mmCIF file of C-alpha atoms and ligand atoms in Angstrom:
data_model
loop_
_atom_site.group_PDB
_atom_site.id
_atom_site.type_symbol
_atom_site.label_atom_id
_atom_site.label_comp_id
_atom_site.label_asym_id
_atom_site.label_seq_id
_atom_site.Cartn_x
_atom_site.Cartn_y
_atom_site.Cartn_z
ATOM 1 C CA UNK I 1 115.124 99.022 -1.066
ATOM 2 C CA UNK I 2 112.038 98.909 1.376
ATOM 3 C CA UNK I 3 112.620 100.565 4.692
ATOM 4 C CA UNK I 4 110.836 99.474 7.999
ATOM 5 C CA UNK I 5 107.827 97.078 7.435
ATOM 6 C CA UNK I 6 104.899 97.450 9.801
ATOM 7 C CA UNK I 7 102.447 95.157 10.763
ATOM 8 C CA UNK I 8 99.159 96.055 12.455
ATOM 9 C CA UNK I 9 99.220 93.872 15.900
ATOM 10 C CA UNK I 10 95.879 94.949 17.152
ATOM 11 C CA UNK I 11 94.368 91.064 16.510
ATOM 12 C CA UNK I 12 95.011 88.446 14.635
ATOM 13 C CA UNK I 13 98.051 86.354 13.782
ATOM 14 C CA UNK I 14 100.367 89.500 12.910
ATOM 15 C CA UNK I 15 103.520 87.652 14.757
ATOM 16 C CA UNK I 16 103.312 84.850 11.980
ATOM 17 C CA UNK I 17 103.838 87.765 9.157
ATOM 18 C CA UNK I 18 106.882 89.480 11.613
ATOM 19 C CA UNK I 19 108.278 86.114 11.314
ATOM 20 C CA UNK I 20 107.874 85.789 7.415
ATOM 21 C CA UNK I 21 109.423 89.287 6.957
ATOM 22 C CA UNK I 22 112.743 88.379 9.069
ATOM 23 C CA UNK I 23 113.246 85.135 7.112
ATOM 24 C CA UNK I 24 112.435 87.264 3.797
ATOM 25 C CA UNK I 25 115.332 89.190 5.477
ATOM 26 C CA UNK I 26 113.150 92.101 5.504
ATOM 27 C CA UNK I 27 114.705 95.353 7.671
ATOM 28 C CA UNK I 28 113.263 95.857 11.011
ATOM 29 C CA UNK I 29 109.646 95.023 11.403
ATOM 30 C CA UNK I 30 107.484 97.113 13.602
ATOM 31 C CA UNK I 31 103.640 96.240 15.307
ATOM 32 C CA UNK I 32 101.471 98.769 14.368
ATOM 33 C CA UNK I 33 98.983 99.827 17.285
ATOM 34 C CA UNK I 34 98.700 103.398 17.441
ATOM 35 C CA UNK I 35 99.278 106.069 14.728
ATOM 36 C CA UNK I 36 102.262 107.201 16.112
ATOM 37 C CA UNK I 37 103.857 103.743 15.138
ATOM 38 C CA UNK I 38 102.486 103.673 11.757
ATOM 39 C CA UNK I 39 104.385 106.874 11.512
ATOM 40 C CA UNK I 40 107.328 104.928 11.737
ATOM 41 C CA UNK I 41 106.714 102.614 8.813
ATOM 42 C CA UNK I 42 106.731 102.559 5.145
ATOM 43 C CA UNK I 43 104.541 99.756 4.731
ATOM 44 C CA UNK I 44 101.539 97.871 6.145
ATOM 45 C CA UNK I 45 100.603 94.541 6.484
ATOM 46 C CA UNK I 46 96.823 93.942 7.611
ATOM 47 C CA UNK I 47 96.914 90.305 8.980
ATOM 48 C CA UNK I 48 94.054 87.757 8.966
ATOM 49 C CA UNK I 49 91.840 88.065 12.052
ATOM 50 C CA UNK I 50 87.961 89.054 12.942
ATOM 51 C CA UNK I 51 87.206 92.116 10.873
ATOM 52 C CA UNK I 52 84.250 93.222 12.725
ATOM 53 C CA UNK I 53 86.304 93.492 15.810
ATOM 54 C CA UNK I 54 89.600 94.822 13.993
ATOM 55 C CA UNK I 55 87.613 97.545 11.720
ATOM 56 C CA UNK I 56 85.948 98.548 14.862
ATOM 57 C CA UNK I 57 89.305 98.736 16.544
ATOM 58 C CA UNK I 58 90.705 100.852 13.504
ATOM 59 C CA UNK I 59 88.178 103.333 13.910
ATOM 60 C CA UNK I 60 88.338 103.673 17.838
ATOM 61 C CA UNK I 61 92.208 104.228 17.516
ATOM 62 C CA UNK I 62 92.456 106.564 15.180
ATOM 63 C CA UNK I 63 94.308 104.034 13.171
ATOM 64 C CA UNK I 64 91.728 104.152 10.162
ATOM 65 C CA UNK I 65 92.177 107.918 9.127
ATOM 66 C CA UNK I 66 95.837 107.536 9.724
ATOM 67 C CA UNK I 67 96.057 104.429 7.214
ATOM 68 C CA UNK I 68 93.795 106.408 4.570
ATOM 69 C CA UNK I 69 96.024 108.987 4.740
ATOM 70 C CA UNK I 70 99.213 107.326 4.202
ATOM 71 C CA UNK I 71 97.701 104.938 1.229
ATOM 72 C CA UNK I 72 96.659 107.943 0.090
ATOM 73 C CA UNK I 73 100.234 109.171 0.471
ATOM 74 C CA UNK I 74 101.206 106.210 -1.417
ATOM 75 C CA UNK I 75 102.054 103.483 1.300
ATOM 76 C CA UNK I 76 101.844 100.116 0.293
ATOM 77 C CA UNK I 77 99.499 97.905 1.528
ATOM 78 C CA UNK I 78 99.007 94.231 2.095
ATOM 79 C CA UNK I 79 95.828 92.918 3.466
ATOM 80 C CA UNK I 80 95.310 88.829 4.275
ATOM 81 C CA UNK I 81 92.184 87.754 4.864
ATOM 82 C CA UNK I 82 90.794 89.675 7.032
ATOM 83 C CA UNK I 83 93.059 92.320 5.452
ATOM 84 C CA UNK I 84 91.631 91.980 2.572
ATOM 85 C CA UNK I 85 87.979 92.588 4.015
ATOM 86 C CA UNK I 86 89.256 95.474 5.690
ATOM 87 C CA UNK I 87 90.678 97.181 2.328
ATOM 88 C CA UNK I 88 87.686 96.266 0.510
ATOM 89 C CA UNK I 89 85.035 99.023 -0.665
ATOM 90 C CA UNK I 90 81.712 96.862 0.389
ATOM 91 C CA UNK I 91 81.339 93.589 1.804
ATOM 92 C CA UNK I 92 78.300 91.293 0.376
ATOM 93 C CA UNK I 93 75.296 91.485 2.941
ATOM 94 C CA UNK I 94 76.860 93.477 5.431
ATOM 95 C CA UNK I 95 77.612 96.917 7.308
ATOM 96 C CA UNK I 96 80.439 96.777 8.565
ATOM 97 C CA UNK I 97 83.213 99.190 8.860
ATOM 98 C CA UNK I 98 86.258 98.702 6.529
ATOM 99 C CA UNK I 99 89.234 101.143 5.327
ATOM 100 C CA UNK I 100 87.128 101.227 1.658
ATOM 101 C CA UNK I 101 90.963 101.692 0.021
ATOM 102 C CA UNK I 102 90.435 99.015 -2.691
ATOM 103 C CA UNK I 103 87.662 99.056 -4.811
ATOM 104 C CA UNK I 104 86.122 95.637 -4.697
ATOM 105 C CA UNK I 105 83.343 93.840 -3.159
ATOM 106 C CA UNK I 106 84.081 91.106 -1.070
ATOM 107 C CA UNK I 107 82.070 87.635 0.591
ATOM 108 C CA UNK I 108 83.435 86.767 4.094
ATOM 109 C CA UNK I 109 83.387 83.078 4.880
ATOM 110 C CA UNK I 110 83.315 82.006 0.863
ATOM 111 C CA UNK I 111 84.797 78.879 1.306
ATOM 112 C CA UNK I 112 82.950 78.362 4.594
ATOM 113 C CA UNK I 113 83.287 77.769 8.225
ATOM 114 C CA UNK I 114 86.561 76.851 10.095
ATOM 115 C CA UNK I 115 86.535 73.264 9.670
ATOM 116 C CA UNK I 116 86.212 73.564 5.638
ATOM 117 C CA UNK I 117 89.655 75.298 5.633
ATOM 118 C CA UNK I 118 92.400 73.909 3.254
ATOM 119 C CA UNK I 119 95.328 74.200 1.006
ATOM 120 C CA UNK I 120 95.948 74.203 -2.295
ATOM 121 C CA UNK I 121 98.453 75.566 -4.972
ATOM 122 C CA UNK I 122 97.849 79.121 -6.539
ATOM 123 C CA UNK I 123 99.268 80.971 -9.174
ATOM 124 C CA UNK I 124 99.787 84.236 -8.306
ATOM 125 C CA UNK I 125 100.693 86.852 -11.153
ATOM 126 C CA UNK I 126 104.317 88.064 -10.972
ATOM 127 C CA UNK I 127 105.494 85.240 -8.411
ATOM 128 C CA UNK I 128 106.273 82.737 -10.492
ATOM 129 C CA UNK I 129 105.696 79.287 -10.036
ATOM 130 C CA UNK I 130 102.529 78.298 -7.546
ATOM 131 C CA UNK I 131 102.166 79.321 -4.241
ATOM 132 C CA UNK I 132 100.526 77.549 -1.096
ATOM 133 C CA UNK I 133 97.033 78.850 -0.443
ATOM 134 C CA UNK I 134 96.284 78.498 2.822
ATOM 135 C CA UNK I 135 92.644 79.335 3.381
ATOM 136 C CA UNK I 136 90.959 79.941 6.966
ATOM 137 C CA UNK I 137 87.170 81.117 6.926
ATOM 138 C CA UNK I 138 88.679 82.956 3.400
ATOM 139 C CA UNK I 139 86.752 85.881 1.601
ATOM 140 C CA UNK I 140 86.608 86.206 -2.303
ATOM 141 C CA UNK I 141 86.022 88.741 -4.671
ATOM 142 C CA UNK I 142 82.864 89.277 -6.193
ATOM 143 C CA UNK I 143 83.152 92.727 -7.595
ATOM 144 C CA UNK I 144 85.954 93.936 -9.034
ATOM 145 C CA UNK I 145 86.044 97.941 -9.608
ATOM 146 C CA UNK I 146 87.785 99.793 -12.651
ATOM 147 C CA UNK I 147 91.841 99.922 -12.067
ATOM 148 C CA UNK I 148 91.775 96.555 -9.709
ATOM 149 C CA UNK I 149 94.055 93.915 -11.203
ATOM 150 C CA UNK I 150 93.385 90.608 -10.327
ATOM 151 C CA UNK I 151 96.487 88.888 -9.501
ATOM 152 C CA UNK I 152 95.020 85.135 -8.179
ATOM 153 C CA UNK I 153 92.153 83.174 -9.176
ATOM 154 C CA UNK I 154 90.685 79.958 -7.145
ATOM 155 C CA UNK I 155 88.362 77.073 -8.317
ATOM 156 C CA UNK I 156 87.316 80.333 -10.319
ATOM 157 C CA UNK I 157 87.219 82.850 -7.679
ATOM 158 C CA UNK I 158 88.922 86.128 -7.433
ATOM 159 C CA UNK I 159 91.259 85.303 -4.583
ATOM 160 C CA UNK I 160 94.016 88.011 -4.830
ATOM 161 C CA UNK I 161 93.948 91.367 -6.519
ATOM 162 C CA UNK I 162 95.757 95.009 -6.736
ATOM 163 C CA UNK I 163 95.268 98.079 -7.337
ATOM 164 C CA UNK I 164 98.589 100.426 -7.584
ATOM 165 C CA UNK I 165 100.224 99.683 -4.056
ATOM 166 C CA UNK I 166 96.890 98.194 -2.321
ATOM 167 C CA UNK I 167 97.457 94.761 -2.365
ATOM 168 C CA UNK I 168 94.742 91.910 -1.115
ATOM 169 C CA UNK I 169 94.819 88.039 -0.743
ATOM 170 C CA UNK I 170 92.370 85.363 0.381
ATOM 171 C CA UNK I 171 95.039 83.434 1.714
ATOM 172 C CA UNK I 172 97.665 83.154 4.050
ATOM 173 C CA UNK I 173 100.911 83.523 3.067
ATOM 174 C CA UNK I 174 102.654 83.873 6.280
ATOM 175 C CA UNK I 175 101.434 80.337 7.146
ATOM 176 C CA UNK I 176 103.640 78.742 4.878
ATOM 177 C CA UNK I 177 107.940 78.622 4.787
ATOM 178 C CA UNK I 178 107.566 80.463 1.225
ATOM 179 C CA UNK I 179 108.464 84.119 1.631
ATOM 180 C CA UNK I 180 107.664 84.734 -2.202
ATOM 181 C CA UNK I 181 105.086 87.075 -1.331
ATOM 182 C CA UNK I 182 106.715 89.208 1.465
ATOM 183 C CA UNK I 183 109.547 89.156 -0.571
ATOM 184 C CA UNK I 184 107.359 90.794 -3.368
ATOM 185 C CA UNK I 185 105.562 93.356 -1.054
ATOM 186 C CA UNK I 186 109.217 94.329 0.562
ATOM 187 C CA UNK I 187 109.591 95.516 -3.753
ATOM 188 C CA UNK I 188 106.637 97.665 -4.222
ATOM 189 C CA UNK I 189 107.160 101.122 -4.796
ATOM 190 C CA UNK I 190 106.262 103.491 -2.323
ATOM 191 C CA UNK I 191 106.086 106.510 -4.237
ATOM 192 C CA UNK I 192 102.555 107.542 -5.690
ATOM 193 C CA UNK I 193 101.535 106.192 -9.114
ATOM 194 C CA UNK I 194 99.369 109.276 -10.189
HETATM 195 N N1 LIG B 1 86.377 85.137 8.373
HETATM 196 C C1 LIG B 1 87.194 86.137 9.006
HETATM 197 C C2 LIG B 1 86.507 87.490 8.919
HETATM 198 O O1 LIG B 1 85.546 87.635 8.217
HETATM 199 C C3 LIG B 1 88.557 86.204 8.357
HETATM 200 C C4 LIG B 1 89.320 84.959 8.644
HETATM 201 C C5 LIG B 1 90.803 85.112 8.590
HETATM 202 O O2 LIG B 1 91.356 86.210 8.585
HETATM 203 N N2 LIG B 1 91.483 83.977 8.595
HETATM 204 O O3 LIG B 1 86.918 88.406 9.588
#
C-alpha cells in the first residue's frame, strides 16, 4: 500500500492530479515545493506545465538533486507532459535543463501548438481497456534507450514509456474522470529494482 503521494506544485496544473489522487482514494496528497516536502513523500508526480520555466525552477530550488536522489533511492515517478520532458535524458533541438532520470529523447510540441490539441483513446500496457488521451502542446518519444519499456503508442508515436519506477506520458491523465492511471502509479513498488 502506497503511502503519501506528492505532487510538485511549483507550475502547472498539479491541483488537477491532487484531485485525481483523492478520487483514486489515494492517502494524503502533498505539493511538493521545497525539498523538505519531498522528504515527506513516497512518490512524485511531475505535472504538465512549461518545462523551461519548471526545470529552471528545479534547479534554483534545490528540488532537482533532491529528486535524483530519491529516484535514485527508488521513488517512483510519474511525469505528464511536461513531466515527461523533464525526466527525459535529451530533448530534440534543445538545451534545456531536465532531471535526465529516463533515458529517452523527447520532441516538445509533437503534435503542435495549443489550438491542435485533442483527444483520443489509448491503450496503455497494463491498464486494460483504452484510456482518454488528452493531449496539450504534447511531446513524443523519439529515442528510446536500453531498459525503457514503452507502455503507449499514438498514430505511431511513442507516447508513454517506463523504465523500473520512472514512469512518463504524453498525455493527461488527470484531465479526465478515469483514475486508471493514478490508481496504477499509487501500485508501483517503491523499493529499488537492482
Ligand atoms: N509544451 C509544453 C512544454 O514543452 C508542455 C505542455 C504541457 O505540459 N501540457 O513544456
Amino acid at each position: 500500500m502506497a503511502g503519501r503521494v506528492g505532487v510538485l506544485a511549483v507550475q502547472g496544473d498539479f491541483e488537477r492530479h491532487c484531485d485525481s489522487f483523492r478520487r483514486a482514494g489515494a492517502p494524503p496528497v502533498a505539493e511538493v515545493r521545497t525539498p523538505a516536502d519531498l522528504d515527506g513523500v513516497d512518490r512524485l508526480v511531475i505535472p504538465g506545465g512549461e518545462s523551461t520555466t519548471v526545470g529552471m525552477l528545479l534547479e534554483r530550488y534545490g528540488l532537482a538533486a533532491a529528486i535524483r536522489d530519491r529516484v535514485a533511492a527508488g521513488m517512483p515517478v510519474w511525469g505528464t507532459c511536461m513531466g515527461l520532458i523533464l525526466l527525459a535524458r535529451e530533448v530534440e533541438g534543445r538545451l534545456q535543463p531536465t532531471l535526465g532520470l529516463l533515458d529517452v529523447t523527447v520532441r516538445r510540441n509533437a503534435f503542435g501548438a495549443q489550438v491542435n490539441s485533442f483527444e483520443d483513446e489509448v491503450e496503455v500496457a497494463g491498464v486494460g481497456s483504452p484510456v482518454l488521451g488528452v493531449f496539450i502542446r504534447a511531446p513524443i518519444v523519439t529515442r528510446i534507450g536500453p531498459g525503457v519499456e514503452t507502455l503507449a503508442r499514438y498514430g505511431g508515436q511513442v507516447v508513454a514509456v517506463r523504465s523500473g519506477a520512472v514512469v512518463g506520458t504524453s498525455f493527461h491523465p488527470e484531465l479526465t474522470d478515469d483514475t486508471r492511471l493514478h490508481t496504477w502509479f499509487l501500485g508501483l513498488e517503491t523499493a529499488p529494482e537492482k
